[in-house]
Amino acid sequence: MQLIPLNINSIPVGQPLPFNLRDEAGALLAHKGFLVRSRDELETILGRGMQLCVDTEESGDSYRAYLAQLQRMLLTADSLGQIAAVKMDSSATAAASRRDAAGAAGPLQWDEMQQRASQLLRAPSPADFLDRFHALYDELARQVQQSPNASLLVLIHMSAQETRSYSATHALLVACTVMLVARETLRWPEERVRLLGCAALSMNVSMTALQDQLAQQTQPLTSEQMHAIETHSERSCTLLRGLGVSDPLWLEAVAGHHRRLGGPLAELGEAGQMARLIQRADVFGARIAPRATRQPLPVTLAMQGIYRDEEQRVDEVGAALVKTLGIFPPGAYVRLVSDEVGVVLRRGASATTPRVAVVLNRSGMPTGEPIPRDTAQAAWKIAAPVAQRDVRVQLPLERLLLLAERG
């Protein structure tokens, strides 16, 4: 038993406990799943002067996610009041309740996955890296295979507004994207898809902290930062080898993912093909993410930007990305010919006819409840892309995920 003291403000009120509560001697105060209905009830459980603790051996993932969130807030200079109020969550409890209610992964589960990825990639340890990495990858791969549209919707939505944990969010999105392209369009065997996803998820392990810093940096790059960026592929490959990764395709794909490899895909070899696909998805993900010094590109413009290579010829991998995700992928915002504005929920029968949920009516007012539209119908055809920053409405993401799964 390894007991860590907790601040009372870090305990979620109004929802089931995601971990066992114990006192400083290890005695059980409340079981995991107990519903804490109020602050007063929590104080009654604690008793006067009692120290509240969590056993990290019981609640490893929850505690790591909690630490990752604290670290992220400290790095971004959030106030002490905000840091003290960080809530601890458990993916298993939260995800289970959401699956029971909705049958789909909810946004809090993705948020927890983002935190786990951030902590793992920021501070990889040879002692447990592979176990934690494969657990994270397996969860992501399962979500992508079972709920591809919802996965794209959440990750594109998060990427278009994320700066604090940019690197982890970016890695999750690129891994999701390349696995879908490889499986659905390129028809690669599943073992190769798995190695591709692992390579994409780990491609920037040597510069995760730097990527997060650069997303919020307003000063020009220093010479040291430029060198770190230029050499990160090779350094990530070396670091992964030291962490226990031995598969040559995985390592070669990471080492080559930042190179701009032209020519027919078939001439590149397996690792070169994997690296080329990661590189194109990497560019797409970077373009839709905000920086302190610039706004993100609309998703549709980012998609168009990867369709052609550096010599303005149709890019084989870029074309496969567009075919798989569509010109208007889930998470993109569009204006319909009806003058309504909506967010794309799921891919349609063609690249230009996705299913959309209208969130602003033709007067520009929020609809309250998302209204599904089939853009294959003439009355709701897509007229133009819309930048996310221009849609000033708080989206009910859990409701959108339900609609994305139901079609």
Short mmCIF file of C-alpha atoms in Angstrom, two decimals:
data_model
loop_
_atom_site.label_atom_id
_atom_site.label_comp_id
_atom_site.label_asym_id
_atom_site.label_seq_id
_atom_site.Cartn_x
_atom_site.Cartn_y
_atom_site.Cartn_z
CA MET A 1 0.00 0.00 0.00
CA GLN A 2 1.34 3.43 -1.00
CA LEU A 3 -0.74 6.21 0.56
CA ILE A 4 -0.70 9.73 -0.84
CA PRO A 5 -2.54 12.57 0.97
CA LEU A 6 -5.24 14.42 -0.97
CA ASN A 7 -6.80 17.85 -0.62
CA ILE A 8 -10.53 17.63 0.05
CA ASN A 9 -11.11 19.92 -2.95
CA SER A 10 -9.70 17.28 -5.27
CA ILE A 11 -12.57 14.87 -4.56
CA PRO A 12 -15.41 14.88 -7.12
CA VAL A 13 -18.74 15.88 -5.59
CA GLY A 14 -22.01 14.82 -7.18
CA GLN A 15 -20.56 11.77 -8.95
CA PRO A 16 -19.35 8.28 -7.97
CA LEU A 17 -15.92 8.11 -6.39
CA PRO A 18 -13.38 6.90 -8.97
CA PHE A 19 -11.15 5.40 -6.24
CA ASN A 20 -11.25 4.14 -2.66
CA LEU A 21 -10.92 6.79 0.02
CA ARG A 22 -8.64 5.88 2.93
CA ASP A 23 -7.34 7.59 6.04
CA GLU A 24 -3.67 8.08 6.90
CA ALA A 25 -3.51 4.59 8.45
CA GLY A 26 -4.97 2.96 5.34
CA ALA A 27 -8.42 2.30 6.79
CA LEU A 28 -11.18 2.39 4.19
CA LEU A 29 -13.45 5.44 4.50
CA ALA A 30 -15.55 5.01 1.35
CA HIS A 31 -15.59 2.47 -1.44
CA LYS A 32 -14.89 3.27 -5.07
CA GLY A 33 -18.24 4.06 -6.68
CA PHE A 34 -19.72 5.69 -3.56
CA LEU A 35 -21.71 8.77 -4.57
CA VAL A 36 -20.59 11.86 -2.67
CA ARG A 37 -23.64 14.12 -2.81
CA SER A 38 -22.26 17.22 -1.10
CA ARG A 39 -19.20 18.79 0.51
CA ASP A 40 -20.85 18.39 3.93
CA GLU A 41 -21.29 14.66 3.36
CA LEU A 42 -17.62 14.37 2.43
CA GLU A 43 -16.56 16.19 5.57
CA THR A 44 -18.74 13.84 7.62
CA ILE A 45 -16.99 10.84 6.07
CA LEU A 46 -13.61 12.33 6.87
CA GLY A 47 -14.32 13.18 10.47
CA ARG A 48 -12.61 15.96 12.42
CA GLY A 49 -8.90 16.25 11.77
CA MET A 50 -8.66 13.12 9.63
CA GLN A 51 -6.27 13.06 6.65
CA LEU A 52 -7.74 11.91 3.35
CA CYS A 53 -5.53 9.56 1.28
CA VAL A 54 -5.50 7.51 -1.92
CA ASP A 55 -3.57 4.29 -2.39
CA THR A 56 -1.65 4.72 -5.65
CA GLU A 57 -1.25 0.96 -5.96
CA GLU A 58 -5.04 0.72 -6.15
CA SER A 59 -5.58 3.80 -8.33
CA GLY A 60 -2.48 4.06 -10.50
CA ASP A 61 -4.06 5.36 -13.71
CA SER A 62 -6.32 7.84 -11.91
CA TYR A 63 -3.45 9.16 -9.84
CA ARG A 64 -1.14 9.48 -12.88
CA ALA A 65 -3.86 11.40 -14.72
CA TYR A 66 -4.27 13.67 -11.68
CA LEU A 67 -0.53 14.38 -11.55
CA ALA A 68 -0.44 15.01 -15.30
CA GLN A 69 -3.19 17.60 -14.98
CA LEU A 70 -1.41 19.30 -12.08
CA GLN A 71 1.84 19.34 -14.04
CA ARG A 72 0.13 20.83 -17.06
CA MET A 73 -1.43 23.60 -14.98
CA LEU A 74 1.88 24.37 -13.27
CA LEU A 75 3.66 24.58 -16.63
CA THR A 76 1.07 27.02 -17.90
CA ALA A 77 1.08 29.16 -14.72
CA ASP A 78 -2.54 28.57 -13.68
CA SER A 79 -3.52 30.09 -10.37
CA LEU A 80 -3.02 28.24 -7.10
CA GLY A 81 -6.77 28.24 -6.61
CA GLN A 82 -7.29 26.43 -9.88
CA ILE A 83 -4.56 23.93 -9.10
CA ALA A 84 -6.02 23.19 -5.67
CA ALA A 85 -9.38 22.48 -7.27
CA VAL A 86 -8.14 19.87 -9.76
CA LYS A 87 -10.53 16.95 -9.78
CA MET A 88 -9.28 13.40 -9.84
CA ASP A 89 -11.06 11.10 -12.30
CA SER A 90 -11.02 7.45 -13.26
CA SER A 91 -11.37 6.43 -16.87
CA ALA A 92 -12.80 3.07 -15.90
CA THR A 93 -15.62 4.48 -13.75
CA ALA A 94 -16.38 7.44 -16.00
CA ALA A 95 -16.19 5.44 -19.20
CA ALA A 96 -18.29 2.60 -17.82
CA SER A 97 -21.10 4.94 -16.75
CA ARG A 98 -21.05 6.68 -20.13
CA ARG A 99 -21.06 3.39 -22.03
CA ASP A 100 -24.02 2.20 -19.96
CA ALA A 101 -25.90 5.41 -20.72
CA ALA A 102 -24.83 6.05 -24.29
CA GLY A 103 -22.87 3.10 -25.68
CA ALA A 104 -20.05 5.38 -26.84
CA ALA A 105 -16.84 6.96 -25.58
CA GLY A 106 -17.47 10.32 -23.96
CA PRO A 107 -15.33 13.45 -23.94
CA LEU A 108 -14.10 12.95 -20.36
CA GLN A 109 -12.65 9.59 -21.33
CA TRP A 110 -10.73 11.21 -24.18
CA ASP A 111 -9.58 13.95 -21.82
CA GLU A 112 -8.21 11.31 -19.44
CA MET A 113 -6.51 9.53 -22.34
CA GLN A 114 -4.96 12.82 -23.39
CA GLN A 115 -3.56 13.34 -19.88
CA ARG A 116 -2.15 9.80 -19.75
CA ALA A 117 -0.49 10.27 -23.14
CA SER A 118 0.97 13.60 -22.09
CA GLN A 119 2.50 12.24 -18.91
CA LEU A 120 3.81 9.08 -20.57
CA LEU A 121 5.45 10.88 -23.49
CA ARG A 122 6.81 13.76 -21.39
CA ALA A 123 8.62 11.54 -18.89
CA PRO A 124 9.10 8.03 -20.33
CA SER A 125 10.72 5.53 -17.97
CA PRO A 126 12.31 2.27 -19.13
CA ALA A 127 10.84 0.54 -16.06
CA ASP A 128 7.23 0.73 -17.25
CA PHE A 129 7.15 2.56 -20.60
CA LEU A 130 6.18 -0.37 -22.83
CA ASP A 131 3.42 -1.63 -20.50
CA ARG A 132 1.88 1.83 -20.18
CA PHE A 133 2.38 2.62 -23.86
CA HIS A 134 0.70 -0.56 -25.08
CA ALA A 135 -2.20 -0.07 -22.63
CA LEU A 136 -2.70 3.44 -24.02
CA TYR A 137 -2.34 2.32 -27.63
CA ASP A 138 -4.73 -0.62 -27.18
CA GLU A 139 -7.41 1.69 -25.78
CA LEU A 140 -6.96 4.15 -28.62
CA ALA A 141 -6.95 1.43 -31.29
CA ARG A 142 -10.10 -0.11 -29.84
CA GLN A 143 -11.91 3.23 -29.88
CA VAL A 144 -10.79 3.97 -33.43
CA GLN A 145 -11.92 0.58 -34.73
CA GLN A 146 -15.24 0.53 -32.88
CA SER A 147 -16.14 4.22 -33.24
CA PRO A 148 -14.10 5.79 -36.08
CA ASN A 149 -16.38 8.78 -36.67
CA ALA A 150 -16.70 9.64 -32.98
CA SER A 151 -12.92 9.27 -32.55
CA LEU A 152 -12.22 11.70 -35.39
CA LEU A 153 -14.89 14.10 -34.13
CA VAL A 154 -13.42 14.29 -30.62
CA LEU A 155 -9.76 14.46 -31.64
CA ILE A 156 -10.25 17.05 -34.38
CA HIS A 157 -12.40 19.10 -32.00
CA MET A 158 -9.74 18.87 -29.26
CA SER A 159 -6.88 19.59 -31.67
CA ALA A 160 -8.51 22.74 -33.01
CA GLN A 161 -8.58 24.33 -29.56
CA GLU A 162 -5.74 22.65 -27.63
CA THR A 163 -2.47 24.37 -26.74
CA ARG A 164 -1.61 23.13 -23.24
CA SER A 165 -1.23 19.44 -24.14
CA TYR A 166 -0.71 19.98 -27.85
CA SER A 167 1.86 17.21 -28.33
CA ALA A 168 -0.22 14.42 -26.79
CA THR A 169 -3.41 15.52 -28.57
CA HIS A 170 -1.52 15.73 -31.84
CA ALA A 171 -0.05 12.24 -31.38
CA LEU A 172 -3.50 10.76 -30.66
CA LEU A 173 -5.00 12.43 -33.73
CA VAL A 174 -2.19 11.40 -36.08
CA ALA A 175 -2.29 7.81 -34.82
CA CYS A 176 -6.09 7.70 -35.24
CA THR A 177 -5.88 9.14 -38.74
CA VAL A 178 -3.14 6.90 -40.11
CA MET A 179 -4.74 3.74 -38.73
CA LEU A 180 -8.01 4.59 -40.46
CA VAL A 181 -6.30 5.39 -43.77
CA ALA A 182 -4.15 2.25 -43.67
CA ARG A 183 -7.08 0.00 -42.78
CA GLU A 184 -9.90 1.46 -44.87
CA THR A 185 -8.19 2.79 -48.01
CA LEU A 186 -4.70 1.31 -48.32
CA ARG A 187 -5.90 -2.09 -47.02
CA TRP A 188 -2.74 -2.84 -45.08
CA PRO A 189 -2.69 -5.99 -42.91
CA GLU A 190 -3.67 -5.51 -39.27
CA GLU A 191 -0.19 -6.15 -37.87
CA ARG A 192 1.19 -3.38 -40.05
CA VAL A 193 -1.64 -1.09 -39.01
CA ARG A 194 -0.72 -1.77 -35.39
CA LEU A 195 2.93 -0.91 -35.91
CA LEU A 196 1.92 2.21 -37.84
CA GLY A 197 -0.29 3.38 -34.98
CA CYS A 198 2.46 2.74 -32.45
CA ALA A 199 4.96 4.69 -34.54
CA ALA A 200 2.57 7.64 -34.94
CA LEU A 201 1.74 7.72 -31.24
CA SER A 202 5.42 7.72 -30.24
CA MET A 203 6.96 9.74 -33.10
CA ASN A 204 7.67 12.87 -31.02
CA VAL A 205 8.62 11.27 -27.70
CA SER A 206 11.95 13.09 -27.69
CA MET A 207 10.34 16.54 -27.91
CA THR A 208 6.93 16.28 -26.23
CA ALA A 209 7.67 18.97 -23.64
CA LEU A 210 9.23 21.22 -26.29
CA GLN A 211 6.19 20.88 -28.56
CA ASP A 212 3.90 21.92 -25.72
CA GLN A 213 6.16 24.89 -25.02
CA LEU A 214 6.29 25.97 -28.67
CA ALA A 215 2.50 25.89 -28.98
CA GLN A 216 2.35 28.76 -26.48
CA GLN A 217 5.62 30.51 -27.30
CA THR A 218 5.40 33.98 -28.82
CA GLN A 219 9.13 34.56 -29.31
CA PRO A 220 11.01 33.35 -32.41
CA LEU A 221 12.60 29.90 -32.26
CA THR A 222 16.06 29.78 -30.73
CA SER A 223 18.89 27.98 -32.51
CA GLU A 224 18.70 25.22 -29.88
CA GLN A 225 14.98 24.75 -30.49
CA MET A 226 15.47 24.64 -34.25
CA HIS A 227 18.15 21.98 -33.84
CA ALA A 228 15.90 19.96 -31.54
CA ILE A 229 13.11 20.06 -34.12
CA GLU A 230 15.39 19.09 -36.98
CA THR A 231 16.85 16.11 -35.12
CA HIS A 232 13.80 14.91 -33.20
CA SER A 233 12.98 11.98 -35.49
CA GLU A 234 16.36 10.33 -35.03
CA ARG A 235 16.42 11.18 -31.31
CA SER A 236 12.94 9.69 -30.85
CA CYS A 237 14.09 6.51 -32.58
CA THR A 238 17.13 6.27 -30.31
CA LEU A 239 15.07 6.99 -27.20
CA LEU A 240 12.45 4.37 -28.10
CA ARG A 241 15.16 1.78 -28.61
CA GLY A 242 16.44 2.55 -25.12
CA LEU A 243 12.90 2.20 -23.75
CA GLY A 244 12.63 -1.33 -25.08
CA VAL A 245 11.16 -0.93 -28.57
CA SER A 246 12.85 -3.40 -30.90
CA ASP A 247 10.59 -3.73 -33.95
CA PRO A 248 12.55 -2.38 -36.95
CA LEU A 249 9.48 -1.14 -38.87
CA TRP A 250 8.26 0.85 -35.86
CA LEU A 251 11.70 2.38 -35.30
CA GLU A 252 12.39 3.10 -38.99
CA ALA A 253 8.98 4.73 -39.43
CA VAL A 254 9.66 7.03 -36.47
CA ALA A 255 13.15 7.85 -37.74
CA GLY A 256 11.80 8.79 -41.17
CA HIS A 257 8.48 10.43 -40.32
CA HIS A 258 9.76 14.00 -40.73
CA ARG A 259 11.37 13.46 -44.12
CA ARG A 260 9.50 14.55 -47.22
CA LEU A 261 9.69 11.39 -49.28
CA GLY A 262 8.30 11.86 -52.78
CA GLY A 263 7.67 9.42 -55.60
CA PRO A 264 5.29 6.46 -55.89
CA LEU A 265 4.35 4.92 -52.56
CA ALA A 266 5.15 1.40 -53.77
CA GLU A 267 8.82 2.35 -54.26
CA LEU A 268 9.40 3.38 -50.64
CA GLY A 269 9.36 0.02 -48.86
CA GLU A 270 7.19 -0.78 -45.84
CA ALA A 271 8.89 1.54 -43.35
CA GLY A 272 9.10 4.34 -45.91
CA GLN A 273 5.39 4.00 -46.70
CA MET A 274 4.53 4.14 -43.01
CA ALA A 275 6.76 7.19 -42.54
CA ARG A 276 5.20 8.93 -45.55
CA LEU A 277 1.67 8.38 -44.25
CA ILE A 278 2.61 9.63 -40.79
CA GLN A 279 4.30 12.69 -42.30
CA ARG A 280 1.21 13.72 -44.26
CA ALA A 281 -1.11 13.19 -41.28
CA ASP A 282 1.41 15.06 -39.12
CA VAL A 283 1.16 18.08 -41.43
CA PHE A 284 -2.65 17.94 -41.38
CA GLY A 285 -2.78 17.76 -37.57
CA ALA A 286 -0.32 20.63 -37.17
CA ARG A 287 -2.31 22.90 -39.50
CA ILE A 288 -5.58 22.55 -37.59
CA ALA A 289 -3.97 23.22 -34.19
CA PRO A 290 -3.73 26.74 -32.78
CA ARG A 291 -0.54 28.44 -31.70
CA ALA A 292 -0.03 31.47 -29.51
CA THR A 293 1.04 33.36 -32.63
CA ARG A 294 -1.56 32.14 -35.15
CA GLN A 295 -5.06 30.81 -35.56
CA PRO A 296 -5.61 27.22 -36.72
CA LEU A 297 -6.59 26.58 -40.32
CA PRO A 298 -10.16 25.44 -40.93
CA VAL A 299 -10.15 21.63 -41.14
CA THR A 300 -11.30 21.65 -44.74
CA LEU A 301 -8.45 23.92 -45.85
CA ALA A 302 -5.96 21.70 -44.02
CA MET A 303 -7.38 18.70 -45.87
CA GLN A 304 -7.00 20.46 -49.21
CA GLY A 305 -3.42 21.41 -48.31
CA ILE A 306 -2.27 17.78 -48.02
CA TYR A 307 -3.88 16.64 -51.29
CA ARG A 308 -0.87 17.81 -53.30
CA ASP A 309 2.82 17.29 -52.61
CA GLU A 310 5.58 19.88 -52.37
CA GLU A 311 5.74 20.07 -56.19
CA GLN A 312 1.95 20.63 -56.43
CA ARG A 313 1.30 17.20 -57.90
CA VAL A 314 -1.51 15.02 -56.55
CA ASP A 315 0.01 13.20 -53.60
CA GLU A 316 -0.81 9.49 -53.37
CA VAL A 317 -0.92 9.48 -49.59
CA GLY A 318 -2.69 12.83 -49.42
CA ALA A 319 -5.36 11.52 -51.78
CA ALA A 320 -5.78 8.45 -49.56
CA LEU A 321 -6.22 10.72 -46.53
CA VAL A 322 -8.89 12.78 -48.28
CA LYS A 323 -10.67 9.64 -49.49
CA THR A 324 -10.72 8.20 -45.99
CA LEU A 325 -11.59 11.30 -43.96
CA GLY A 326 -13.54 13.19 -46.61
CA ILE A 327 -13.08 16.80 -47.65
CA PHE A 328 -15.26 17.64 -44.64
CA PRO A 329 -14.13 15.19 -41.91
CA PRO A 330 -15.88 14.79 -38.54
CA GLY A 331 -15.18 17.82 -36.38
CA ALA A 332 -15.12 20.25 -39.33
CA TYR A 333 -17.55 23.19 -39.38
CA VAL A 334 -19.55 24.01 -42.49
CA ARG A 335 -22.20 26.40 -43.77
CA LEU A 336 -25.12 24.82 -45.62
CA VAL A 337 -27.04 26.26 -48.57
CA SER A 338 -29.84 26.77 -46.04
CA ASP A 339 -27.46 29.27 -44.35
CA GLU A 340 -27.32 27.10 -41.23
CA VAL A 341 -23.95 26.30 -39.64
CA GLY A 342 -23.15 22.83 -38.42
CA VAL A 343 -20.40 20.48 -37.32
CA VAL A 344 -19.68 17.34 -39.31
CA LEU A 345 -20.67 14.24 -37.33
CA ARG A 346 -19.71 11.38 -39.58
CA ARG A 347 -18.43 10.64 -43.03
CA GLY A 348 -20.99 10.15 -45.80
CA ALA A 349 -21.32 8.15 -48.98
CA SER A 350 -18.93 10.55 -50.73
CA ALA A 351 -16.15 12.89 -49.62
CA THR A 352 -18.46 15.91 -49.96
CA THR A 353 -21.70 14.58 -48.41
CA PRO A 354 -21.15 13.96 -44.68
CA ARG A 355 -23.77 13.91 -41.97
CA VAL A 356 -23.91 17.24 -40.13
CA ALA A 357 -25.43 18.54 -36.89
CA VAL A 358 -26.67 22.11 -37.19
CA VAL A 359 -25.66 24.23 -34.18
CA LEU A 360 -26.49 27.74 -35.52
CA ASN A 361 -29.73 28.48 -37.35
CA ARG A 362 -29.98 30.68 -40.44
CA SER A 363 -30.20 33.74 -38.19
CA GLY A 364 -26.90 32.83 -36.55
CA MET A 365 -28.51 31.88 -33.25
CA PRO A 366 -27.68 28.65 -31.35
CA THR A 367 -30.18 25.86 -31.98
CA GLY A 368 -29.91 24.56 -28.42
CA GLU A 369 -30.25 20.94 -29.49
CA PRO A 370 -28.11 19.83 -32.47
CA ILE A 371 -30.23 19.18 -35.57
CA PRO A 372 -29.03 16.33 -37.84
CA ARG A 373 -28.77 17.08 -41.56
CA ASP A 374 -27.89 14.82 -44.49
CA THR A 375 -25.83 16.96 -46.86
CA ALA A 376 -26.46 14.55 -49.73
CA GLN A 377 -29.89 16.21 -49.95
CA ALA A 378 -30.03 19.34 -52.10
CA ALA A 379 -31.74 21.44 -49.41
CA TRP A 380 -28.79 20.89 -47.04
CA LYS A 381 -25.86 20.77 -49.41
CA ILE A 382 -22.59 22.17 -48.04
CA ALA A 383 -21.90 25.69 -49.30
CA ALA A 384 -18.59 26.55 -47.60
CA PRO A 385 -16.24 25.66 -44.75
CA VAL A 386 -16.38 27.67 -41.51
CA ALA A 387 -13.52 28.25 -39.06
CA GLN A 388 -14.13 26.89 -35.56
CA ARG A 389 -13.26 30.27 -34.03
CA ASP A 390 -16.25 31.78 -35.87
CA VAL A 391 -18.72 29.37 -34.25
CA ARG A 392 -19.24 30.98 -30.88
CA VAL A 393 -21.34 28.33 -29.22
CA GLN A 394 -20.60 25.76 -26.52
CA LEU A 395 -21.11 22.39 -28.17
CA PRO A 396 -22.77 19.52 -26.24
CA LEU A 397 -19.99 17.09 -27.17
CA GLU A 398 -21.56 14.04 -25.56
CA ARG A 399 -24.76 14.64 -27.55
CA LEU A 400 -22.77 15.06 -30.75
CA LEU A 401 -20.98 11.78 -30.08
CA LEU A 402 -24.31 9.98 -29.74
CA LEU A 403 -25.46 11.44 -33.05
CA ALA A 404 -22.15 10.53 -34.69
CA GLU A 405 -22.59 6.89 -33.68
CA ARG A 406 -26.24 6.66 -34.65
CA GLY A 407 -25.76 8.39 -38.00
#
